[in-house]
Structure formats: structure tokens, C-alpha cells
Tab-separated table of C-alpha atoms and ligand atoms in Angstrom:
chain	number	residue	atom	x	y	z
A	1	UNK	CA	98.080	100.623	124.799
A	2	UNK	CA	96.269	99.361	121.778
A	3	UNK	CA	92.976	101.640	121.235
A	4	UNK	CA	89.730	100.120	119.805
A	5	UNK	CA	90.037	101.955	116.707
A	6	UNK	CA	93.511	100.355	116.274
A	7	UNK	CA	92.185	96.769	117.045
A	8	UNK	CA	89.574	97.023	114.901
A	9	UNK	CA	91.563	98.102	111.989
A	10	UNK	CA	93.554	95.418	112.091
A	11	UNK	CA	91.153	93.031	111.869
A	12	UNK	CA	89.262	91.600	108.752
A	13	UNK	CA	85.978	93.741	109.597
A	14	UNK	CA	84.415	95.936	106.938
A	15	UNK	CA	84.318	99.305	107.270
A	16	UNK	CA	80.855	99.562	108.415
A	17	UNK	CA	81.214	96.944	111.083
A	18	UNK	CA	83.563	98.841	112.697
A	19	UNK	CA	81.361	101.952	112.438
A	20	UNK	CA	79.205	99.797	113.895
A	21	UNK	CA	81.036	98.250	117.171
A	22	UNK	CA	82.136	101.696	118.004
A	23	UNK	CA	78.659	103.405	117.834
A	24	UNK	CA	77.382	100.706	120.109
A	25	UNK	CA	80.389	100.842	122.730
A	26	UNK	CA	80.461	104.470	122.792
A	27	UNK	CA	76.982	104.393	124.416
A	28	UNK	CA	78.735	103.258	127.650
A	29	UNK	CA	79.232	106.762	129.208
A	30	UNK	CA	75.926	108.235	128.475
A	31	UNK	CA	74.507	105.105	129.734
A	32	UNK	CA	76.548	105.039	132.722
A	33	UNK	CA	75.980	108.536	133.574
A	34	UNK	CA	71.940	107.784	133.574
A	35	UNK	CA	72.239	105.496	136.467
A	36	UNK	CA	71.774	108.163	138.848
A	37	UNK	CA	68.463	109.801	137.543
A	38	UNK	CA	67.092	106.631	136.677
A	39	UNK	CA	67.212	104.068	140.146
A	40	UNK	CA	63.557	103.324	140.232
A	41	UNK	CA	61.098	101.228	138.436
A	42	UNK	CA	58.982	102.206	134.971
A	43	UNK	CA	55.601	100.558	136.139
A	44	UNK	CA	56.028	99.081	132.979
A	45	UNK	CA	56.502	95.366	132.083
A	46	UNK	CA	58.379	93.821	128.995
A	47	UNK	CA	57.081	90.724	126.694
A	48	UNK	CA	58.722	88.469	129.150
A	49	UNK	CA	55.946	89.730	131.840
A	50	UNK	CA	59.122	91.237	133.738
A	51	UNK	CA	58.475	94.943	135.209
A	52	UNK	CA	60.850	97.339	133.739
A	53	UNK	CA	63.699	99.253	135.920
A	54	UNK	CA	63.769	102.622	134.342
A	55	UNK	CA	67.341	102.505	133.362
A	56	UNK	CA	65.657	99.207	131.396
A	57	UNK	CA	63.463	101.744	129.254
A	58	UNK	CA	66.100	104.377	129.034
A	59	UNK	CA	69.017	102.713	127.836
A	60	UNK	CA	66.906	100.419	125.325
A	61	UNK	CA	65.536	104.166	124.171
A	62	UNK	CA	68.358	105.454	123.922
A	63	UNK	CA	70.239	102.815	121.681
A	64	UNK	CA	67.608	102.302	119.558
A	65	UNK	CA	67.438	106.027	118.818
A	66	UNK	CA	71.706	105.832	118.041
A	67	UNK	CA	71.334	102.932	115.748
A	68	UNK	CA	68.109	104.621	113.806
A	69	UNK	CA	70.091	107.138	113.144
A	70	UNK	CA	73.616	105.143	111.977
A	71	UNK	CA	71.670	104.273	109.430
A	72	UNK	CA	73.629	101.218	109.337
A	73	UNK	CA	71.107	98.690	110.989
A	74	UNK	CA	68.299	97.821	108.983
A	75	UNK	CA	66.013	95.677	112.179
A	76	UNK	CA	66.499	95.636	115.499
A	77	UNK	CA	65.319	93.141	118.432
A	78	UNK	CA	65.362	93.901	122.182
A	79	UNK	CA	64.104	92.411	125.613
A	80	UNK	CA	62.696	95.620	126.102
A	81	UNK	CA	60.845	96.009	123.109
A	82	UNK	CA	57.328	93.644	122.217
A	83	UNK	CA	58.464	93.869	118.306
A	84	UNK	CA	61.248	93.712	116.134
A	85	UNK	CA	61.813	97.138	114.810
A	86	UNK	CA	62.484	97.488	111.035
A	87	UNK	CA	64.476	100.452	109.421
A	88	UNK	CA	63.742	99.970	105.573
A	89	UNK	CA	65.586	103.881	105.309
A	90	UNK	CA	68.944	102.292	106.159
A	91	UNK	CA	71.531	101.701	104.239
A	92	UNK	CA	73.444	98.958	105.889
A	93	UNK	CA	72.058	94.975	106.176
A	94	UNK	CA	73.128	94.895	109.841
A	95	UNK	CA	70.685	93.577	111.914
A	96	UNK	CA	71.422	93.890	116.128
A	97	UNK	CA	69.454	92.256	119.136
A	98	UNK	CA	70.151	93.110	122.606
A	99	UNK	CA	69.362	93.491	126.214
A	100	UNK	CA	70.137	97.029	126.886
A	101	UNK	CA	70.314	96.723	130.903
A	102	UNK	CA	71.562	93.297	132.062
A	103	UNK	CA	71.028	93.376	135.800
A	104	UNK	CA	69.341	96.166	136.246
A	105	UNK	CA	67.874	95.247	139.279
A	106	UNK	CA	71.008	96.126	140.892
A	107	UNK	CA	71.642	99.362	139.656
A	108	UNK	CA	70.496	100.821	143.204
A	109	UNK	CA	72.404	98.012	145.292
A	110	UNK	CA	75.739	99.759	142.834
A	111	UNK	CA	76.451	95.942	141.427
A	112	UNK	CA	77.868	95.659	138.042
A	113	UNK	CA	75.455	95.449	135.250
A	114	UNK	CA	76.081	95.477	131.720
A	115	UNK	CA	74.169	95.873	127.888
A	116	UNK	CA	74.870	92.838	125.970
A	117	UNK	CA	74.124	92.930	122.111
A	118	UNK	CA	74.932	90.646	119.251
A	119	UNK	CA	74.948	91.702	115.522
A	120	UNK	CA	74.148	89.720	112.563
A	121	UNK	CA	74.698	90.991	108.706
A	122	UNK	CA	72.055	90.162	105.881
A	123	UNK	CA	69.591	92.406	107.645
A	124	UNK	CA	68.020	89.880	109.845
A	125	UNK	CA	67.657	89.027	113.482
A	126	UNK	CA	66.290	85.558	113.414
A	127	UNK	CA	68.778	83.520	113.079
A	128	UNK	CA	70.752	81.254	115.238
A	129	UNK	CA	73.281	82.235	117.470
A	130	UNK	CA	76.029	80.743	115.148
A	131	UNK	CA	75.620	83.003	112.418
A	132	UNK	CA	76.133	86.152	114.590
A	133	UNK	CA	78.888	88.349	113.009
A	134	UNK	CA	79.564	89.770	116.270
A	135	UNK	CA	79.281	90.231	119.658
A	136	UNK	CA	79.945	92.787	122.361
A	137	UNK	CA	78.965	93.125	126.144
A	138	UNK	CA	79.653	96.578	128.064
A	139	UNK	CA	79.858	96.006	131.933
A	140	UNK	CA	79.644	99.017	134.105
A	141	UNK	CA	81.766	98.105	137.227
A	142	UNK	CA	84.739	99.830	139.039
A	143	UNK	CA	85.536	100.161	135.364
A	144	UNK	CA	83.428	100.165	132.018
A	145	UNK	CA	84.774	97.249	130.234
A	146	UNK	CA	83.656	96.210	126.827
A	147	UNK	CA	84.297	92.262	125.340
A	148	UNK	CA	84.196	91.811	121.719
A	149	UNK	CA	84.412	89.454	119.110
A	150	UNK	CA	83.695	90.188	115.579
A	151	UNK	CA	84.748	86.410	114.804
A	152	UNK	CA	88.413	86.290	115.392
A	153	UNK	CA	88.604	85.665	119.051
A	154	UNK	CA	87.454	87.693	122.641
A	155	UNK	CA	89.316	90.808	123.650
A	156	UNK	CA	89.165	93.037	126.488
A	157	UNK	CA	89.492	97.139	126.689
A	158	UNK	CA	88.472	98.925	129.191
A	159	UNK	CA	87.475	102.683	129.598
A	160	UNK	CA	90.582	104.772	129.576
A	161	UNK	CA	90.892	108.672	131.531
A	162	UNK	CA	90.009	110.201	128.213
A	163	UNK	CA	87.324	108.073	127.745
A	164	UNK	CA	88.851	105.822	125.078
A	165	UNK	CA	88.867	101.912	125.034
A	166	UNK	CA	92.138	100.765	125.303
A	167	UNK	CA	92.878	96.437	125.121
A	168	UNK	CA	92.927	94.992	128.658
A	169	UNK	CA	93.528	91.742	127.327
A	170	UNK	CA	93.746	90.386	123.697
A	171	UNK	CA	92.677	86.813	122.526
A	172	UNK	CA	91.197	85.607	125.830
A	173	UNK	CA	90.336	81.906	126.124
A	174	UNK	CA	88.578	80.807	129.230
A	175	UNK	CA	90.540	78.549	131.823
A	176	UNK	CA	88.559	75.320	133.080
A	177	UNK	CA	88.683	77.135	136.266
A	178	UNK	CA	86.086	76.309	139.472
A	179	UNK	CA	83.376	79.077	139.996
A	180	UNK	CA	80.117	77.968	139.611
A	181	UNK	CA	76.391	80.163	139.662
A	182	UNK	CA	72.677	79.217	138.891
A	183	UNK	CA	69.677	80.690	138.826
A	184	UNK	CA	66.320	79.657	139.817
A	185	UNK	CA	64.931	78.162	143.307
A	186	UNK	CA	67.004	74.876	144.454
A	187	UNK	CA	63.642	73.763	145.509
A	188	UNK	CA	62.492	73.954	141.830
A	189	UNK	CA	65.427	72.637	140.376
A	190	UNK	CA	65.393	69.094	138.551
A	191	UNK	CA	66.620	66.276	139.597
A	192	UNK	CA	69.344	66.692	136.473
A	193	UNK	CA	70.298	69.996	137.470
A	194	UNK	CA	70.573	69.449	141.245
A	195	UNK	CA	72.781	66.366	140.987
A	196	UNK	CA	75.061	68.562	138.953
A	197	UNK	CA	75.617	71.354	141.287
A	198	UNK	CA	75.858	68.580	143.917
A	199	UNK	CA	78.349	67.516	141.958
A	200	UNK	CA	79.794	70.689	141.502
A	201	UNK	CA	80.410	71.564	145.005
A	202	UNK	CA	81.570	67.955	146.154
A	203	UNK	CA	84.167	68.859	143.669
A	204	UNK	CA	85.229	71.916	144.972
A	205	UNK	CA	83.606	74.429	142.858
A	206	UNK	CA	83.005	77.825	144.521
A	207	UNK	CA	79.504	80.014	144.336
A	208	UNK	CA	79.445	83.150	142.213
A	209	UNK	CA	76.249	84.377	141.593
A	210	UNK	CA	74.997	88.002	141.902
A	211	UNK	CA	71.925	88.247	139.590
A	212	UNK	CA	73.391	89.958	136.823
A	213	UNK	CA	73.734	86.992	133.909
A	214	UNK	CA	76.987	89.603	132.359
A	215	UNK	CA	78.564	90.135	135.498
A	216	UNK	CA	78.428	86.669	136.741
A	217	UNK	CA	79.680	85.523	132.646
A	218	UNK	CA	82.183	87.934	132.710
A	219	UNK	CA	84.086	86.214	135.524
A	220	UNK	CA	83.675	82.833	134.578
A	221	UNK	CA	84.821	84.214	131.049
A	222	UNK	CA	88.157	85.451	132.307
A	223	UNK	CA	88.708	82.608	135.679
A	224	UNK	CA	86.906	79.229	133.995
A	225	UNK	CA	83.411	77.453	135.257
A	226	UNK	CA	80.092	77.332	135.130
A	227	UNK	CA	76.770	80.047	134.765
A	228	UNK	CA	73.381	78.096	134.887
A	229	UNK	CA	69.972	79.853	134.546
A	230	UNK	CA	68.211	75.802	134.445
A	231	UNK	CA	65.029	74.569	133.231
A	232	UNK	CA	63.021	74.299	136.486
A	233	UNK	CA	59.683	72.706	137.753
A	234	UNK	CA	56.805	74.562	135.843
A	235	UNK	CA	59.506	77.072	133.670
A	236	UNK	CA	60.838	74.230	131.295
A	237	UNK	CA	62.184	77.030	129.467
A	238	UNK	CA	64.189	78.760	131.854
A	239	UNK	CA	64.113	82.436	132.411
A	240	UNK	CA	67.035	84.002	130.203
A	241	UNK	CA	66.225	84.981	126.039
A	242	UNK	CA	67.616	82.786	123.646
A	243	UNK	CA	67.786	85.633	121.051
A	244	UNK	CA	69.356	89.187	123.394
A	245	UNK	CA	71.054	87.132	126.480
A	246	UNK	CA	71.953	83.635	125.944
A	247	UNK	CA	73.395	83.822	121.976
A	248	UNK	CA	75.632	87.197	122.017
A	249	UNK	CA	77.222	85.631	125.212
A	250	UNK	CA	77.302	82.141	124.323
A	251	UNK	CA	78.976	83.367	120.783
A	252	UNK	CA	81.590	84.839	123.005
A	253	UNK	CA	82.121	82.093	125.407
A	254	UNK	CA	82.497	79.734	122.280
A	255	UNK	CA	85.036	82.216	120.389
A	256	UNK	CA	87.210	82.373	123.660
A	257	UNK	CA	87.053	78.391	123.555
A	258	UNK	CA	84.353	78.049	126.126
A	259	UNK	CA	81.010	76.288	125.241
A	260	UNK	CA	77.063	76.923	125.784
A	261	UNK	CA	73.971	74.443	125.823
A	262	UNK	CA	70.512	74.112	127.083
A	263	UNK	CA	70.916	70.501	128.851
A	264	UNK	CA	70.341	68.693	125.582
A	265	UNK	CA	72.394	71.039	122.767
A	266	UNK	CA	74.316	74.167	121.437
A	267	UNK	CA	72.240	77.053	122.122
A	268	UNK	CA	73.580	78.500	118.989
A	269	UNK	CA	72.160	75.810	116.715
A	270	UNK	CA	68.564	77.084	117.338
A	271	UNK	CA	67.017	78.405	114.877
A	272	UNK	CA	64.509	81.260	117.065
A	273	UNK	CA	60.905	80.792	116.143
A	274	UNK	CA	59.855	83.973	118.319
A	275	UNK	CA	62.320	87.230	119.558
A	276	UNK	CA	61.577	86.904	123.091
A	277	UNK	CA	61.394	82.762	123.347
A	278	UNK	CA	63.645	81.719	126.627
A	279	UNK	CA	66.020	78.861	126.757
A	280	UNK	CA	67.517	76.496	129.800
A	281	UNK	CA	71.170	78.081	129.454
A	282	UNK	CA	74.949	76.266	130.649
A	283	UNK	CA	77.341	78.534	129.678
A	284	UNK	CA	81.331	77.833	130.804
A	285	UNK	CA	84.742	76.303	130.143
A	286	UNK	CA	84.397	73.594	127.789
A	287	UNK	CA	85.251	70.501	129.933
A	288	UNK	CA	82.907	71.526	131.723
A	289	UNK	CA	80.035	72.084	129.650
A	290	UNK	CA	81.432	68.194	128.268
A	291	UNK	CA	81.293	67.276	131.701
A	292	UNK	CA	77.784	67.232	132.401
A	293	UNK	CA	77.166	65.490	128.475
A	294	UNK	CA	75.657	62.750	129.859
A	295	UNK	CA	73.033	64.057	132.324
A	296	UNK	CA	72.681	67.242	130.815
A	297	UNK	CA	73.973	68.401	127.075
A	298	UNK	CA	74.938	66.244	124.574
B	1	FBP	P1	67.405	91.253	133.018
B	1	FBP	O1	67.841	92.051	134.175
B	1	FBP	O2	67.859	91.794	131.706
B	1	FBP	O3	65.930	90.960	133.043
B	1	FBP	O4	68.202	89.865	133.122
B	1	FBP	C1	67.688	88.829	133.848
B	1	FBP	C2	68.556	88.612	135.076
B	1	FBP	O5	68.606	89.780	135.855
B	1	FBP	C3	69.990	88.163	134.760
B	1	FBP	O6	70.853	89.239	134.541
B	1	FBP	C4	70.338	87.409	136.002
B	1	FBP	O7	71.348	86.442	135.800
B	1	FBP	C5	69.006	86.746	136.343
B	1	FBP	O8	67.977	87.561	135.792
B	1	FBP	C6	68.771	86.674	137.810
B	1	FBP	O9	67.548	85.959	137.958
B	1	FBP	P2	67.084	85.548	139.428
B	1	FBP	O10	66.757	86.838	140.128
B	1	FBP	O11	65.903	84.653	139.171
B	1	FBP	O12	68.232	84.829	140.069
């Protein structure tokens, strides 16, 4: 089977890049293997007012620490962290945002959760989701999966018996498909967003939803639908972060020919004004996402 490495290299990515990708994915096992000592909560809360599971403050610790050291990454911007941190040692222009514990709520229930993170080059992380040079989620399930794109479509590898990414499946494109999730209280929904789950389920459309934003993406990735976190009554701006959650994944759904908006546009148009502003997120097989043009994105 085709190893990471061996992907990578025959792609167009520089050399550093690559460095770069594997650094990041390697963190998967030392990650994974903190899950145990680290169930409970930090009695801490992040910018987004959110208290922080400890695996939260670990993992976002511990990557920032691995990509200080790279020297490769020259600012980085996570959910877990109140400012962007600046490396002006580095040597590389890569600049990385993330959300180092997707889901971590449900570490102690043993649901999947993941660490999604995009990258951009010219040593900045504010810029829009388009410009990203790459993308990467690593989802700790029954196995440790990690999707990538460094711009020339989504693959799949999964976490071999020697601990080595090998491809699961190359140049995935998402199906139309009929799963749908969304977040938020139905009784806070808008009238918008309510009509199109209606809609939805009149259709046929079948409820995934486990409150982990990667988990719940990864399957609509790989069988086709819809994941909605929706502006509601009194959060116009939803709950997710434009910046670590909604542009690494939406650059992904978009390279495997799915689409992302926030009921009006393209998420990764936006040009972010602060790291941790939230946006209304739809992100799914394109039909879909074209589907609900009219009421919701156009
Ligand atoms: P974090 O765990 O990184 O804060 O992510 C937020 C999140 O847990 C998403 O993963 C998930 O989709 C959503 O919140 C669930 O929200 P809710 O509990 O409101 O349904």
C-alpha cells in the first residue's frame, strides 16, 4: 500500500510542506495515547467562552510545542489559544491554524474525535479559507485516519500496525448521498433553516449527528449530504470558527468536489477580521449545498 511519504513525493509539494504534513500527522499517536490520562475538564475556558476538556489544553500544548520547534511555521492560530502566536526564529513562511481536539467532549463517552488544521504559506493566518495551501484532519476512531489535501484532491490513509499511514483511498470526491446533521436547538432554529431540514427529511435524508463537527464531516465526506451548525435565534453567528473548524474542512469538502457556505456565501471567500470570529456553516455534496441556493446560500 502506498505510504504517506510515497504520496507526498509524488505530488507537486515543496520539500518543506511535506516536512510539514508529516510533523503534524505524526502527532496522532501521542495524542491518542493521552486520552486516557486526560478524560476530565481544565476549569479553563477558551476565547469562545467554551470550558476546556483537558485533552483540549494538552493536545493544543503539545502541537504548538512540535511546530515551535520545526522551525518551519512562522504564526500559529488555535481555538485553544486567545492569540495568534508568532515565531519570528523560524525559518519557514508557513503559517497553521487549528482546533487541536474536535469533539472532545466525547473523549470519555469513547466517540471519535479528531484535530483538524489548515496551513497557509506567506507566513500568515488571516486569510480566507481559499488561499489555504493545505489541509489535514486526524480522526481517532476504531482507526486513526488522516484526510489531506495539499491542493490536488482528498486522500485517505489510515494508521498502519507499524504505525505508518498507508492510502485508504486516493482522490475521494463526495457522492450526493442522503445523511443529514445540525447543530443547535430546533426550537432556536430559523425559519430558513427549519424548512430545510423539513425538507430534508420529507426527502428521505437520514440523521447523523454525534457532536463531533470531524466525525460527523468525515462521513458525509466519504457517503454524500449535509453537516449544519446554523445561525440560530440570538447566535446569528453560529457556534463553529470560521478560521480552525469551518475553512480547513470546507477546503477539503470543496477539493473532493463538495461545497461549503454560511446561508448567504462560500465560507472560503471571507476574508477573517478576528482568529476566533464564528460563522453559520453548510458543509456537503454540492447539489446539495446548490439545493438550498435559494433559501439559504447563494
Ligand atoms: P469543539 O469540541 O472543538 O469545541 O467543537 C465544537 C463541537 O464540539 C463540534 O465538534 C460539534 O459539531 C459541535 O460542537 C456540537 O455542538 P452542540 O453540542 O451544540 O451540538
Amino acid at each position: 500500500m502506498i505510504t504517506l511519504e510515497e504520496y507526498l513525493d509524488g505530488t507537486g509539494a515543496e520539500q518543506e510542506l511535506k516536512e510539514l504534513v508529516r510533523l503534524i500527522a505524526a502527532q496522532a499517536t501521542p495524542i491518542r495515547e493521552a486520552f486516557l490520562t486526560n478524560q476530565t475538564y481544565a476549569g479553563t475556558t477558551n476565547q469562545s467562552g467554551e470550558e476546556q476538556a483537558a485533552m483540549d489544553t494538552w493536545a493544543d500544548r503539545h502541537i504548538t510545542e512540535v511546530l515551535q520547534r520545526s522551525g518551519l511555521v512562522r504564526e500559529v492560530a488555535s481555538e485553544e489559544q486567545n492569540d495568534i502566536l508568532k515565531i519570528p526564529e523560524s525559518h519557514g513562511e508557513y503559517a497553521v491554524v487549528m482546533d487541536p481536539l474536535d469533539g472532545s467532549s466525547l473523549i470519555q463517552v469513547n466517540l471519535a474525535v479528531g484535530t483538524i488544521v489548515g496551513i497557509y504559506d506567506h507566513g500568515t493566518v488571516m486569510q480566507p479559507g481559499e488561499k489555504m495551501r493545505a489541509a489535514l484532519y486526524m480522526l481517532y476512531g476504531p482507526m486513526t485516519v488522516l484526510t489531506l489535501t495539499v491542493g490536488e484532491g482528498v486522500q485517505i490513509f489510515a494508521l498502519d500496525n507499524n504505525n505508518q499511514y498507508v492510502l485508504l483511498e486516493a482522490d475521494v470526491k463526495m457522492p450526493e448521498g442522503n445523511l443529514y446533521g445540525s447543530g443547535g436547538l430546533r426550537t432556536v432554529w430559523t425559519e430558513e433553516h427549519a424548512r430545510f431540514i423539513d425538507t430534508c427529511e420529507q426527502e428521505g435524508y437520514k440523521l447523523r449527528y454525534s457532536g463531533s463537527f470531524v466525525a460527523d464531516f468525515h462521513q458525509i465526506l466519504k457517503y454524500g449530504g449535509i453537516y449544519c451548525y446554523p445561525a440560530v435565534v440570538g447566535k446569528e453567528r453560529g457556534k463553529l470558527r470560521l478560521m480552525f473548524e469551518a475553512n480547513p474542512i470546507g477546503f477539503i469538502a470543496t477539493q473532493a468536489g463538495g461545497a461549503i457556505c454560511d446561508g448567504r456565501m462560500n465560507v472560503l471567500t471571507i476574508n477573517p477580521e478576528k482568529p476566533h470570529q464564528k460563522t453559520p456553516l453548510y458543509v456537503g455534496s454540492k447539489g446539495l449545498i446548490e439545493k438550498v441556493n435559494g433559501t439559504l446560500c447563494t
